Each structure stands twice: as C-alpha cells, then as structure tokens.
mmCIF file of C-alpha atoms in Angstrom:
data_model
loop_
_atom_site.group_PDB
_atom_site.id
_atom_site.type_symbol
_atom_site.label_atom_id
_atom_site.label_comp_id
_atom_site.label_asym_id
_atom_site.label_seq_id
_atom_site.Cartn_x
_atom_site.Cartn_y
_atom_site.Cartn_z
ATOM 1 C CA MET A 1 -10.479 34.495 -20.520
ATOM 2 C CA LYS A 2 -7.323 35.652 -18.769
ATOM 3 C CA ASP A 3 -5.107 38.055 -20.461
ATOM 4 C CA SER A 4 -2.047 36.445 -22.383
ATOM 5 C CA HIS A 5 0.337 39.476 -21.777
ATOM 6 C CA LYS A 6 -0.831 39.404 -17.847
ATOM 7 C CA PRO A 7 1.025 37.082 -15.420
ATOM 8 C CA THR A 8 -1.076 35.384 -12.864
ATOM 9 C CA HIS A 9 -0.069 36.770 -9.727
ATOM 10 C CA LEU A 10 0.881 33.898 -7.259
ATOM 11 C CA ALA A 11 0.784 33.851 -3.117
ATOM 12 C CA LEU A 12 2.618 30.192 -2.373
ATOM 13 C CA LEU A 13 1.616 29.511 1.191
ATOM 14 C CA GLY A 14 3.568 26.303 2.133
ATOM 15 C CA SER A 15 6.432 26.752 -0.497
ATOM 16 C CA THR A 16 9.005 24.426 0.752
ATOM 17 C CA GLY A 17 6.414 21.537 1.577
ATOM 18 C CA SER A 18 6.255 18.740 -0.612
ATOM 19 C CA ILE A 19 3.187 20.537 -2.897
ATOM 20 C CA GLY A 20 4.867 23.935 -2.640
ATOM 21 C CA GLN A 21 8.387 22.893 -4.670
ATOM 22 C CA GLN A 22 6.158 20.777 -7.067
ATOM 23 C CA ALA A 23 4.338 23.711 -8.057
ATOM 24 C CA LEU A 24 7.191 26.095 -8.340
ATOM 25 C CA GLU A 25 8.512 23.179 -10.842
ATOM 26 C CA VAL A 26 5.154 23.942 -12.235
ATOM 27 C CA VAL A 27 5.557 27.322 -12.586
ATOM 28 C CA ALA A 28 9.337 27.090 -14.027
ATOM 29 C CA SER A 29 7.626 25.359 -17.172
ATOM 30 C CA PHE A 30 5.686 28.063 -18.180
ATOM 31 C CA PRO A 31 7.991 31.739 -18.138
ATOM 32 C CA GLY A 32 6.246 34.775 -18.164
ATOM 33 C CA ARG A 33 2.816 33.121 -17.352
ATOM 34 C CA PHE A 34 3.123 33.596 -13.147
ATOM 35 C CA ARG A 35 4.592 36.343 -10.943
ATOM 36 C CA VAL A 36 5.609 34.520 -6.896
ATOM 37 C CA LEU A 37 4.530 37.537 -5.201
ATOM 38 C CA ALA A 38 4.334 35.829 -1.930
ATOM 39 C CA LEU A 39 6.370 32.872 -0.102
ATOM 40 C CA ALA A 40 5.645 31.328 3.032
ATOM 41 C CA ALA A 41 6.823 28.092 4.596
ATOM 42 C CA GLY A 42 7.819 27.192 7.885
ATOM 43 C CA LYS A 43 11.168 26.116 9.444
ATOM 44 C CA ASN A 44 12.591 24.637 6.451
ATOM 45 C CA ARG A 45 14.933 28.016 6.406
ATOM 46 C CA ASP A 46 17.676 26.866 4.058
ATOM 47 C CA LEU A 47 15.006 26.038 1.081
ATOM 48 C CA LEU A 48 13.080 29.320 1.872
ATOM 49 C CA ALA A 49 16.006 31.322 1.419
ATOM 50 C CA ARG A 50 17.264 29.134 -2.001
ATOM 51 C CA GLN A 51 13.588 29.899 -3.275
ATOM 52 C CA VAL A 52 14.089 33.495 -2.441
ATOM 53 C CA ALA A 53 17.171 34.251 -4.168
ATOM 54 C CA GLN A 54 15.442 32.432 -6.954
ATOM 55 C CA TRP A 55 12.036 33.711 -7.173
ATOM 56 C CA GLN A 56 12.117 37.478 -5.694
ATOM 57 C CA PRO A 57 9.046 37.675 -4.214
ATOM 58 C CA GLU A 58 7.601 41.199 -2.892
ATOM 59 C CA MET A 59 6.076 39.315 0.352
ATOM 60 C CA VAL A 60 7.829 36.387 2.821
ATOM 61 C CA ALA A 61 6.219 34.773 5.753
ATOM 62 C CA PHE A 62 8.522 32.655 7.791
ATOM 63 C CA ASP A 63 9.058 30.854 10.895
ATOM 64 C CA GLY A 64 12.757 32.159 12.820
ATOM 65 C CA PRO A 65 13.848 36.266 12.850
ATOM 66 C CA ASP A 66 17.033 35.430 10.095
ATOM 67 C CA LEU A 67 16.117 35.084 6.490
ATOM 68 C CA THR A 68 17.308 38.418 4.877
ATOM 69 C CA GLY A 69 16.138 40.033 1.470
ATOM 70 C CA ASN A 70 14.882 42.240 -0.729
ATOM 71 C CA PHE A 71 11.387 41.680 0.697
ATOM 72 C CA ARG A 72 8.362 42.784 3.083
ATOM 73 C CA ARG A 73 7.854 39.942 5.775
ATOM 74 C CA ALA A 74 4.009 39.200 5.860
ATOM 75 C CA SER A 75 1.502 37.219 7.838
ATOM 76 C CA LEU A 76 0.228 34.662 5.839
ATOM 77 C CA GLU A 77 -3.443 36.400 6.441
ATOM 78 C CA GLU A 78 -2.050 39.580 5.082
ATOM 79 C CA ILE A 79 -0.375 37.572 1.886
ATOM 80 C CA ALA A 80 -3.212 35.674 1.138
ATOM 81 C CA ALA A 81 -5.619 38.910 1.265
ATOM 82 C CA HIS A 82 -3.025 41.244 -0.218
ATOM 83 C CA PRO A 83 -4.679 43.133 -3.363
ATOM 84 C CA ALA A 84 -1.711 42.278 -5.690
ATOM 85 C CA VAL A 85 -2.065 38.733 -5.690
ATOM 86 C CA ASP A 86 -4.840 37.030 -8.059
ATOM 87 C CA LEU A 87 -4.127 33.491 -6.623
ATOM 88 C CA VAL A 88 -3.340 31.784 -3.180
ATOM 89 C CA LEU A 89 -1.924 28.323 -3.340
ATOM 90 C CA VAL A 90 -2.377 26.793 0.067
ATOM 91 C CA ALA A 91 0.373 24.352 0.672
ATOM 92 C CA THR A 92 0.592 24.329 4.480
ATOM 93 C CA SER A 93 -0.404 21.262 6.847
ATOM 94 C CA GLY A 94 -3.160 21.185 8.783
ATOM 95 C CA LYS A 95 -5.167 24.007 10.911
ATOM 96 C CA ALA A 96 -2.454 25.981 9.450
ATOM 97 C CA GLY A 97 -4.088 26.735 6.368
ATOM 98 C CA LEU A 98 -7.605 27.763 8.110
ATOM 99 C CA SER A 99 -7.038 31.301 8.578
ATOM 100 C CA PRO A 100 -5.239 31.890 5.174
ATOM 101 C CA THR A 101 -7.978 30.261 3.264
ATOM 102 C CA LEU A 102 -10.540 32.430 4.701
ATOM 103 C CA ALA A 103 -8.806 35.184 4.318
ATOM 104 C CA ALA A 104 -8.259 34.820 0.624
ATOM 105 C CA LEU A 105 -12.136 33.938 0.256
ATOM 106 C CA ARG A 106 -13.248 36.546 2.098
ATOM 107 C CA ALA A 107 -10.457 39.429 -0.299
ATOM 108 C CA GLY A 108 -11.929 37.545 -3.234
ATOM 109 C CA LYS A 109 -9.017 35.476 -4.494
ATOM 110 C CA ARG A 110 -9.261 31.869 -6.082
ATOM 111 C CA VAL A 111 -7.941 29.572 -3.909
ATOM 112 C CA ALA A 112 -6.144 26.452 -4.921
ATOM 113 C CA LEU A 113 -6.488 23.956 -2.348
ATOM 114 C CA ALA A 114 -4.063 21.222 -1.592
ATOM 115 C CA ASN A 115 -4.571 21.613 2.519
ATOM 116 C CA LYS A 116 -7.479 19.158 3.159
ATOM 117 C CA GLU A 117 -7.581 19.629 6.915
ATOM 118 C CA VAL A 118 -9.271 23.127 6.268
ATOM 119 C CA LEU A 119 -12.249 21.602 4.943
ATOM 120 C CA VAL A 120 -12.459 18.663 7.335
ATOM 121 C CA MET A 121 -12.421 21.137 10.004
ATOM 122 C CA ALA A 122 -14.826 24.042 8.845
ATOM 123 C CA GLY A 123 -16.141 22.844 5.494
ATOM 124 C CA GLU A 124 -19.529 24.239 6.137
ATOM 125 C CA ILE A 125 -17.852 27.807 7.060
ATOM 126 C CA ILE A 126 -15.462 27.099 4.093
ATOM 127 C CA MET A 127 -18.193 27.068 1.607
ATOM 128 C CA ARG A 128 -20.426 29.750 2.815
ATOM 129 C CA GLU A 129 -17.824 31.959 2.391
ATOM 130 C CA ALA A 130 -16.744 30.281 -1.383
ATOM 131 C CA ARG A 131 -18.408 31.853 -4.495
ATOM 132 C CA PRO A 132 -18.843 29.335 -7.428
ATOM 133 C CA GLY A 133 -15.487 29.014 -9.082
ATOM 134 C CA GLN A 134 -13.492 30.357 -6.491
ATOM 135 C CA LEU A 135 -12.249 27.002 -4.833
ATOM 136 C CA LEU A 136 -9.921 24.891 -6.816
ATOM 137 C CA PRO A 137 -8.657 21.449 -6.088
ATOM 138 C CA ILE A 138 -5.320 20.162 -5.738
ATOM 139 C CA ASP A 139 -5.648 16.782 -4.423
ATOM 140 C CA SER A 140 -4.956 14.555 -7.010
ATOM 141 C CA GLU A 141 -8.807 12.850 -6.464
ATOM 142 C CA HIS A 142 -10.755 15.703 -5.917
ATOM 143 C CA SER A 143 -8.738 16.751 -9.457
ATOM 144 C CA ALA A 144 -10.188 13.959 -11.017
ATOM 145 C CA LEU A 145 -13.800 14.309 -9.740
ATOM 146 C CA TRP A 146 -13.581 17.944 -10.946
ATOM 147 C CA GLN A 147 -12.330 16.954 -14.351
ATOM 148 C CA CYS A 148 -14.980 14.240 -14.730
ATOM 149 C CA LEU A 149 -18.072 16.797 -13.930
ATOM 150 C CA VAL A 150 -17.195 19.907 -16.284
ATOM 151 C CA GLY A 151 -19.974 20.148 -18.247
ATOM 152 C CA GLU A 152 -22.126 17.354 -16.051
ATOM 153 C CA GLU A 153 -25.485 18.525 -14.142
ATOM 154 C CA ARG A 154 -24.778 17.692 -10.359
ATOM 155 C CA GLU A 155 -28.044 16.413 -9.876
ATOM 156 C CA LYS A 156 -27.249 13.257 -12.468
ATOM 157 C CA ILE A 157 -24.009 12.218 -10.797
ATOM 158 C CA ALA A 158 -25.035 8.977 -8.380
ATOM 159 C CA ARG A 159 -21.985 8.206 -6.934
ATOM 160 C CA LEU A 160 -18.760 9.495 -6.424
ATOM 161 C CA VAL A 161 -15.930 6.792 -6.279
ATOM 162 C CA LEU A 162 -12.440 7.980 -4.672
ATOM 163 C CA THR A 163 -9.521 5.467 -5.354
ATOM 164 C CA ALA A 164 -6.626 4.727 -2.662
ATOM 165 C CA SER A 165 -3.320 3.302 -3.144
ATOM 166 C CA GLY A 166 -3.735 1.258 0.060
ATOM 167 C CA GLY A 167 -0.485 2.432 0.798
ATOM 168 C CA PRO A 168 2.226 0.430 1.913
ATOM 169 C CA PHE A 169 0.723 -1.885 4.253
ATOM 170 C CA LEU A 170 -2.314 -2.976 2.406
ATOM 171 C CA ARG A 171 -1.057 -6.781 2.488
ATOM 172 C CA LEU A 172 0.770 -6.887 6.003
ATOM 173 C CA PRO A 173 -1.093 -8.968 8.402
ATOM 174 C CA LEU A 174 -2.720 -7.268 11.229
ATOM 175 C CA GLU A 175 -0.776 -8.970 13.858
ATOM 176 C CA GLU A 176 2.454 -7.169 12.399
ATOM 177 C CA LEU A 177 1.031 -3.716 12.305
ATOM 178 C CA PRO A 178 1.988 -2.374 15.436
ATOM 179 C CA ARG A 179 5.765 -3.144 15.132
ATOM 180 C CA ILE A 180 5.898 -0.055 11.960
ATOM 181 C CA THR A 181 8.535 2.104 12.238
ATOM 182 C CA PRO A 182 8.388 6.109 10.854
ATOM 183 C CA GLU A 183 10.629 5.324 8.184
ATOM 184 C CA GLU A 184 8.191 2.337 7.021
ATOM 185 C CA ALA A 185 5.037 4.441 7.356
ATOM 186 C CA LEU A 186 7.016 7.272 5.020
ATOM 187 C CA ALA A 187 7.746 4.672 2.409
ATOM 188 C CA HIS A 188 4.581 5.144 -0.067
ATOM 189 C CA PRO A 189 4.972 2.836 -3.238
ATOM 190 C CA THR A 190 3.336 5.054 -5.371
ATOM 191 C CA TRP A 191 3.347 9.078 -3.878
ATOM 192 C CA LYS A 192 6.057 11.189 -2.867
ATOM 193 C CA MET A 193 4.488 13.472 -0.183
ATOM 194 C CA GLY A 194 4.942 15.067 2.930
ATOM 195 C CA LYS A 195 5.412 13.473 6.280
ATOM 196 C CA LYS A 196 2.301 14.077 7.592
ATOM 197 C CA VAL A 197 -0.226 13.478 4.621
ATOM 198 C CA THR A 198 2.202 10.102 3.829
ATOM 199 C CA VAL A 199 1.435 8.775 7.277
ATOM 200 C CA ASP A 200 -2.435 9.601 6.732
ATOM 201 C CA ALA A 201 -2.100 7.668 3.754
ATOM 202 C CA ALA A 202 -0.803 4.613 5.395
ATOM 203 C CA THR A 203 -3.956 4.371 7.885
ATOM 204 C CA LEU A 204 -6.415 5.515 5.401
ATOM 205 C CA MET A 205 -7.381 8.514 7.740
ATOM 206 C CA ASN A 206 -6.214 10.273 4.560
ATOM 207 C CA LYS A 207 -9.278 9.164 2.440
ATOM 208 C CA GLY A 208 -11.172 9.538 5.098
ATOM 209 C CA PHE A 209 -10.264 13.249 5.019
ATOM 210 C CA GLU A 210 -10.573 13.081 1.344
ATOM 211 C CA ALA A 211 -14.424 11.657 1.355
ATOM 212 C CA ILE A 212 -15.417 14.957 3.795
ATOM 213 C CA GLU A 213 -13.724 17.210 1.443
ATOM 214 C CA ALA A 214 -15.067 15.677 -1.717
ATOM 215 C CA HIS A 215 -18.707 16.277 0.002
ATOM 216 C CA TRP A 216 -18.270 19.634 0.795
ATOM 217 C CA LEU A 217 -16.222 20.531 -2.493
ATOM 218 C CA PHE A 218 -18.794 19.003 -4.829
ATOM 219 C CA GLY A 219 -22.337 18.971 -2.603
ATOM 220 C CA ILE A 220 -22.655 15.400 -2.380
ATOM 221 C CA PRO A 221 -24.033 13.065 0.270
ATOM 222 C CA TYR A 222 -21.869 10.688 1.956
ATOM 223 C CA GLU A 223 -24.177 7.999 0.884
ATOM 224 C CA LYS A 224 -23.071 8.914 -2.529
ATOM 225 C CA ILE A 225 -19.609 8.796 -2.163
ATOM 226 C CA GLU A 226 -17.230 5.544 -1.858
ATOM 227 C CA VAL A 227 -13.965 4.313 -1.817
ATOM 228 C CA LEU A 228 -12.012 1.853 -3.438
ATOM 229 C CA VAL A 229 -8.361 0.290 -2.943
ATOM 230 C CA HIS A 230 -6.511 1.007 -6.146
ATOM 231 C CA PRO A 231 -3.004 -0.487 -5.897
ATOM 232 C CA GLN A 232 -1.698 0.781 -9.451
ATOM 233 C CA SER A 233 -2.830 4.761 -8.706
ATOM 234 C CA LEU A 234 -3.679 5.419 -11.921
ATOM 235 C CA VAL A 235 -7.605 5.722 -11.770
ATOM 236 C CA HIS A 236 -7.306 8.673 -9.819
ATOM 237 C CA SER A 237 -11.232 9.086 -9.144
ATOM 238 C CA LEU A 238 -14.322 8.110 -10.697
ATOM 239 C CA VAL A 239 -17.902 9.144 -11.474
ATOM 240 C CA GLU A 240 -20.660 7.393 -11.869
ATOM 241 C CA PHE A 241 -23.655 9.066 -13.295
ATOM 242 C CA ALA A 242 -27.970 8.417 -13.446
ATOM 243 C CA ASP A 243 -27.816 6.762 -16.446
ATOM 244 C CA GLY A 244 -24.700 4.209 -15.527
ATOM 245 C CA SER A 245 -22.344 6.022 -17.686
ATOM 246 C CA VAL A 246 -18.871 6.115 -15.450
ATOM 247 C CA LYS A 247 -16.053 8.729 -15.885
ATOM 248 C CA ALA A 248 -12.363 8.245 -14.884
ATOM 249 C CA GLN A 249 -9.468 10.419 -15.019
ATOM 250 C CA MET A 250 -6.274 8.811 -15.280
ATOM 251 C CA ALA A 251 -2.269 10.085 -15.850
ATOM 252 C CA PRO A 252 0.439 8.695 -13.931
ATOM 253 C CA PRO A 253 0.684 9.548 -10.320
ATOM 254 C CA ASP A 254 2.400 12.439 -10.068
ATOM 255 C CA MET A 255 1.003 15.764 -8.420
ATOM 256 C CA ARG A 256 2.240 18.339 -10.960
ATOM 257 C CA LEU A 257 -0.691 17.600 -13.251
ATOM 258 C CA PRO A 258 -3.318 18.527 -10.783
ATOM 259 C CA ILE A 259 -1.329 21.472 -9.686
ATOM 260 C CA GLN A 260 -0.932 22.535 -13.147
ATOM 261 C CA TYR A 261 -4.766 22.052 -13.819
ATOM 262 C CA ALA A 262 -5.831 24.215 -11.036
ATOM 263 C CA LEU A 263 -3.159 26.808 -11.243
ATOM 264 C CA THR A 264 -3.831 27.302 -15.705
ATOM 265 C CA TYR A 265 -7.892 26.137 -15.460
ATOM 266 C CA PRO A 266 -9.767 26.183 -17.611
ATOM 267 C CA GLN A 267 -6.912 26.320 -20.179
ATOM 268 C CA ARG A 268 -5.269 22.926 -20.561
ATOM 269 C CA LEU A 269 -1.513 23.217 -21.273
ATOM 270 C CA GLU A 270 1.398 21.099 -22.648
ATOM 271 C CA ASN A 271 4.177 20.581 -20.495
ATOM 272 C CA PRO A 272 7.016 18.266 -21.317
ATOM 273 C CA HIS A 273 8.121 17.772 -17.729
ATOM 274 C CA LEU A 274 5.066 15.806 -17.240
ATOM 275 C CA PRO A 275 4.783 12.204 -17.502
ATOM 276 C CA ARG A 276 2.490 10.536 -19.833
ATOM 277 C CA LEU A 277 0.873 6.800 -19.557
ATOM 278 C CA ASP A 278 2.370 4.370 -21.205
ATOM 279 C CA TRP A 279 -0.977 2.173 -22.815
ATOM 280 C CA LYS A 280 1.083 -0.593 -23.842
ATOM 281 C CA ARG A 281 2.705 -1.312 -20.410
ATOM 282 C CA LEU A 282 -0.541 -1.445 -18.781
ATOM 283 C CA SER A 283 -1.179 -5.143 -17.652
ATOM 284 C CA SER A 284 -4.507 -4.628 -15.382
ATOM 285 C CA LEU A 285 -6.514 -1.896 -13.249
ATOM 286 C CA THR A 286 -8.052 -3.430 -10.083
ATOM 287 C CA PHE A 287 -9.911 -2.355 -7.676
ATOM 288 C CA GLU A 288 -11.411 -3.731 -3.973
ATOM 289 C CA PRO A 289 -13.449 -2.334 -1.140
ATOM 290 C CA PRO A 290 -11.704 -1.123 1.972
ATOM 291 C CA ASP A 291 -10.827 -3.656 4.856
ATOM 292 C CA TYR A 292 -11.975 -1.402 7.812
ATOM 293 C CA GLU A 293 -10.359 -3.456 10.436
ATOM 294 C CA HIS A 294 -6.981 -3.178 9.062
ATOM 295 C CA PHE A 295 -7.788 0.634 8.108
ATOM 296 C CA PRO A 296 -10.053 1.783 11.274
ATOM 297 C CA CYS A 297 -8.822 5.472 10.755
ATOM 298 C CA LEU A 298 -11.244 5.339 7.585
ATOM 299 C CA LYS A 299 -14.062 4.438 9.168
ATOM 300 C CA LEU A 300 -13.617 6.947 12.363
ATOM 301 C CA ALA A 301 -13.139 9.650 9.640
ATOM 302 C CA LEU A 302 -16.121 8.575 8.046
ATOM 303 C CA GLU A 303 -18.422 8.518 11.082
ATOM 304 C CA ALA A 304 -17.155 11.926 11.762
ATOM 305 C CA GLY A 305 -18.233 13.108 8.744
ATOM 306 C CA ARG A 306 -21.685 11.736 8.229
ATOM 307 C CA GLU A 307 -22.308 13.049 12.332
ATOM 308 C CA GLY A 308 -20.736 16.480 11.134
ATOM 309 C CA GLY A 309 -20.964 19.613 13.204
ATOM 310 C CA THR A 310 -17.898 20.097 14.963
ATOM 311 C CA LEU A 311 -16.762 16.452 15.594
ATOM 312 C CA PRO A 312 -14.409 16.510 12.467
ATOM 313 C CA ALA A 313 -12.060 19.471 13.672
ATOM 314 C CA VAL A 314 -11.580 17.021 16.381
ATOM 315 C CA LEU A 315 -10.933 14.182 14.329
ATOM 316 C CA SER A 316 -8.366 16.250 12.667
ATOM 317 C CA ALA A 317 -6.962 17.750 15.547
ATOM 318 C CA ALA A 318 -6.699 14.318 17.344
ATOM 319 C CA ASP A 319 -5.037 12.891 13.877
ATOM 320 C CA GLU A 320 -2.377 15.286 13.450
ATOM 321 C CA VAL A 321 -1.170 14.850 17.329
ATOM 322 C CA ALA A 322 -1.272 11.249 17.032
ATOM 323 C CA VAL A 323 0.605 11.392 13.566
ATOM 324 C CA GLU A 324 3.313 13.907 15.090
ATOM 325 C CA LEU A 325 3.863 11.333 18.329
ATOM 326 C CA PHE A 326 4.180 8.577 15.651
ATOM 327 C CA LEU A 327 6.665 10.080 13.850
ATOM 328 C CA SER A 328 8.362 11.111 17.445
ATOM 329 C CA ARG A 329 8.295 6.869 18.243
ATOM 330 C CA ARG A 330 6.204 7.831 21.716
ATOM 331 C CA ILE A 331 3.295 5.812 20.660
ATOM 332 C CA SER A 332 2.900 3.034 18.224
ATOM 333 C CA PHE A 333 1.528 2.840 14.507
ATOM 334 C CA THR A 334 -2.016 1.302 15.673
ATOM 335 C CA ALA A 335 -2.063 3.699 18.877
ATOM 336 C CA ILE A 336 -3.060 6.391 16.425
ATOM 337 C CA PRO A 337 -6.723 5.124 15.656
ATOM 338 C CA ARG A 338 -7.203 4.640 19.483
ATOM 339 C CA LEU A 339 -6.269 8.205 20.406
ATOM 340 C CA VAL A 340 -8.394 9.444 17.156
ATOM 341 C CA GLU A 341 -11.030 6.931 18.621
ATOM 342 C CA LYS A 342 -11.111 8.589 22.195
ATOM 343 C CA ALA A 343 -10.551 11.401 21.276
ATOM 344 C CA MET A 344 -13.985 11.884 19.539
ATOM 345 C CA GLU A 345 -15.733 9.490 22.283
ATOM 346 C CA GLY A 346 -15.396 12.632 24.320
ATOM 347 C CA HIS A 347 -16.944 14.686 22.058
ATOM 348 C CA ARG A 348 -20.535 16.555 21.922
ATOM 349 C CA PRO A 349 -21.146 17.617 18.429
ATOM 350 C CA VAL A 350 -21.575 21.170 17.845
ATOM 351 C CA PRO A 351 -23.898 21.332 15.125
ATOM 352 C CA HIS A 352 -23.597 24.416 12.231
ATOM 353 C CA PRO A 353 -20.741 25.552 14.440
ATOM 354 C CA SER A 354 -19.170 28.981 14.208
ATOM 355 C CA LEU A 355 -15.037 29.449 13.981
ATOM 356 C CA GLU A 356 -14.631 30.070 17.146
ATOM 357 C CA GLU A 357 -16.394 26.754 18.178
ATOM 358 C CA VAL A 358 -14.695 24.942 15.570
ATOM 359 C CA LEU A 359 -11.516 26.049 17.251
ATOM 360 C CA GLU A 360 -12.508 25.328 20.626
ATOM 361 C CA ALA A 361 -13.136 21.806 18.846
ATOM 362 C CA ASP A 362 -9.706 21.668 17.630
ATOM 363 C CA LYS A 363 -7.913 22.367 20.937
ATOM 364 C CA SER A 364 -10.192 20.308 23.051
ATOM 365 C CA GLY A 365 -9.261 17.235 20.333
ATOM 366 C CA ARG A 366 -5.535 17.436 20.782
ATOM 367 C CA GLU A 367 -5.724 17.969 24.502
ATOM 368 C CA LYS A 368 -7.497 14.613 24.556
ATOM 369 C CA ALA A 369 -5.716 13.093 22.159
ATOM 370 C CA LEU A 370 -2.241 13.861 24.277
ATOM 371 C CA GLU A 371 -3.972 13.070 27.344
ATOM 372 C CA VAL A 372 -4.839 9.576 25.901
ATOM 373 C CA ALA A 373 -0.969 9.451 24.813
ATOM 374 C CA ARG A 374 0.058 9.551 28.554
ATOM 375 C CA TRP A 375 -1.906 6.783 29.804
ATOM 376 C CA ILE A 376 -1.216 4.188 26.484
ATOM 377 C CA SER A 377 2.452 5.059 26.260
#
C-alpha cells in the first residue's frame, strides 16, 4: 500500500505528445500525490518550456540546445533509471521508447507503457526483464483487459477480444482508399491521438500492434486473441472465460481514464474531470469482424506476430517509415501496406533474437521500406 504522505516521483517520457499532455492533466487533478521529477520531449520546444515552467522538474531531456531553466539535462535512459524515480511513463513514439523502457525495467522501476512498438519490436526481451506487476499498460484496450483480468486465473481465459473503432474509413469503398489525404486520415471519429498512432488507427495497423502487445503482456497465444470492429468505442475490450462468461470494460473514449488507472493502481480514485457514460442515451453497441481486404495492415501485423522472432521489428520499422512518407505526401495511403509487406517479404526471421538482432531487423526494415518507396513513388 502506498504511503499517502509520500508523493510518487514520476518521469514522463514524451511529455508534449497527446498521452504526455493528458498524463499531466491527470497529475494536476491530484495535488500532492505526484511529483514530476523529469520530463522528456522531442522538438516541441515551446510546449516543453511551458511544462518545465509549470512542473519545475529536476531533469529534462530534449532535442536542441536552447531550453533553459533550473534543471539538469539528462538522457532518456538516465532519467528512466534514476534512483529517485518511482514510476516511468513511456509515451514516446516508435523505436525511441525501447532503450529507456529497458533501462527502467533493469533499474527496478514501475513502467506505465503507452508505446506499443516497444513490445512489438522486442516483446520477448522486454517480458524477460519485467518482474510481475512491473509493467502497467496504458493503451485503452490493454487497460481494459487488465481490469477484466483482476482476480481471475489466466488458465481460465478462453479468448481476449480487442475492439477497434474502424477509424474514419470503415465504410469507405475500396476504390476510394488511394485518394485519402493525410488530413482525412488524421480525422479520427472518436479518439484524439498523436499523428503516427492516428494513421495506424486508420489502417488498423494499430490493432495488429495491439494484438502483439496483448500476446506479450498477458501471455496469451494468438489463436485466443480476436479483433472485432466496434464503431461506438465504448467497450474497450473484453475477456471470455472457460465457462462462457464475458467481462468487458466500458467508459467514454477518453485516454485520461487508462492513464489514471496505471498511475494510481491498485486504487481507483474519483476524478471529476473524467466523463461518465450516460446509459439513458446509449442506443446500440455493435460488433463485426474486420475486413482484411479493407485493412491489409491488420493482416500483416497478425502474420508478423504469429511468425515472431525479428519479423515484428521489421513490421514496426517499415510501418514507421511508411506512415512518415504518407504524412509528407510522398506515398499514397494504400502504399503503406505495400511498403510493409515488401519489407517483411525480404526478411528471414531470427527466432528468440538478442537486442542487437532486433535493432538490426529494425534497421533493415527501414532501409527496405525506403527502397520500395523509391520505385513506387
């Protein structure tokens, strides 16, 4: 049980992103419960400067030389492993989260993980380093599964069901997909997220990443993990047990709730800033299987997860490159899965890889995706 007089010393990696900003909103809701010891961000210098002025962290990691204040500049890994830090929230995007996550786990810190690529790239390595209860999921789907599994026996799980909103193009005819613009892809109907994860949500690559993440977090084989499209985004995931009973976690689509659950676990705290479901206005909850022709990225991710080894690292790296090229208008929306598929085709997976082999696979996935982009653009 946490000492109610001692604040949790928090390190927030990715503080200027969507999850980072919402995490600070949650922290602000509980004065005295947390002390923001360290902040880390990339290139959003102005917002980071405002956060530094408000939270007065002792350590800051950032790109560029021009941020001043009463703090010590430190690397992500140094912050993650610092003796004074109790909990590290990893909200960086893509590969950048891997090294500090490993550093935090090896230093014995609790890690609230919002970066799914860390487990996609190196799930076996991460889970080998993590002690029971050390890794706390923040994705709404995995937070939902986590909450449904409290007090349950893992061997009695019949299946995990990850729900997907379907994104902005769920009903768009296939022939119109090549004309999708970055602005349209970033207009998610229910969730407010960063650019990379929003495009991944539009292709359903995000849901494929989440299946891999669930496999590692909960130790469940892929044949017991299912994806269903649930456009209302109110059931955040569900678990079916051996006796046929089903537990689901429901809430309005607001990331502050799973963030708060991870930060305050095992306690549930009242927060007047979080929205509540209005049961009288709920008209329907619908579920349907995903269309893999419409969402080939989901199929590719599930294939990579089942194959395992270094293939998921190639998947993640190629997708990161492809999404960046799409956002800069250098490839079309439908070229994203083509780049990823070609990168996967040219890779021979290494089973039970070392960290060096994972990083080499990441490098080859990026190079292959860029090579394919040159001849299709």
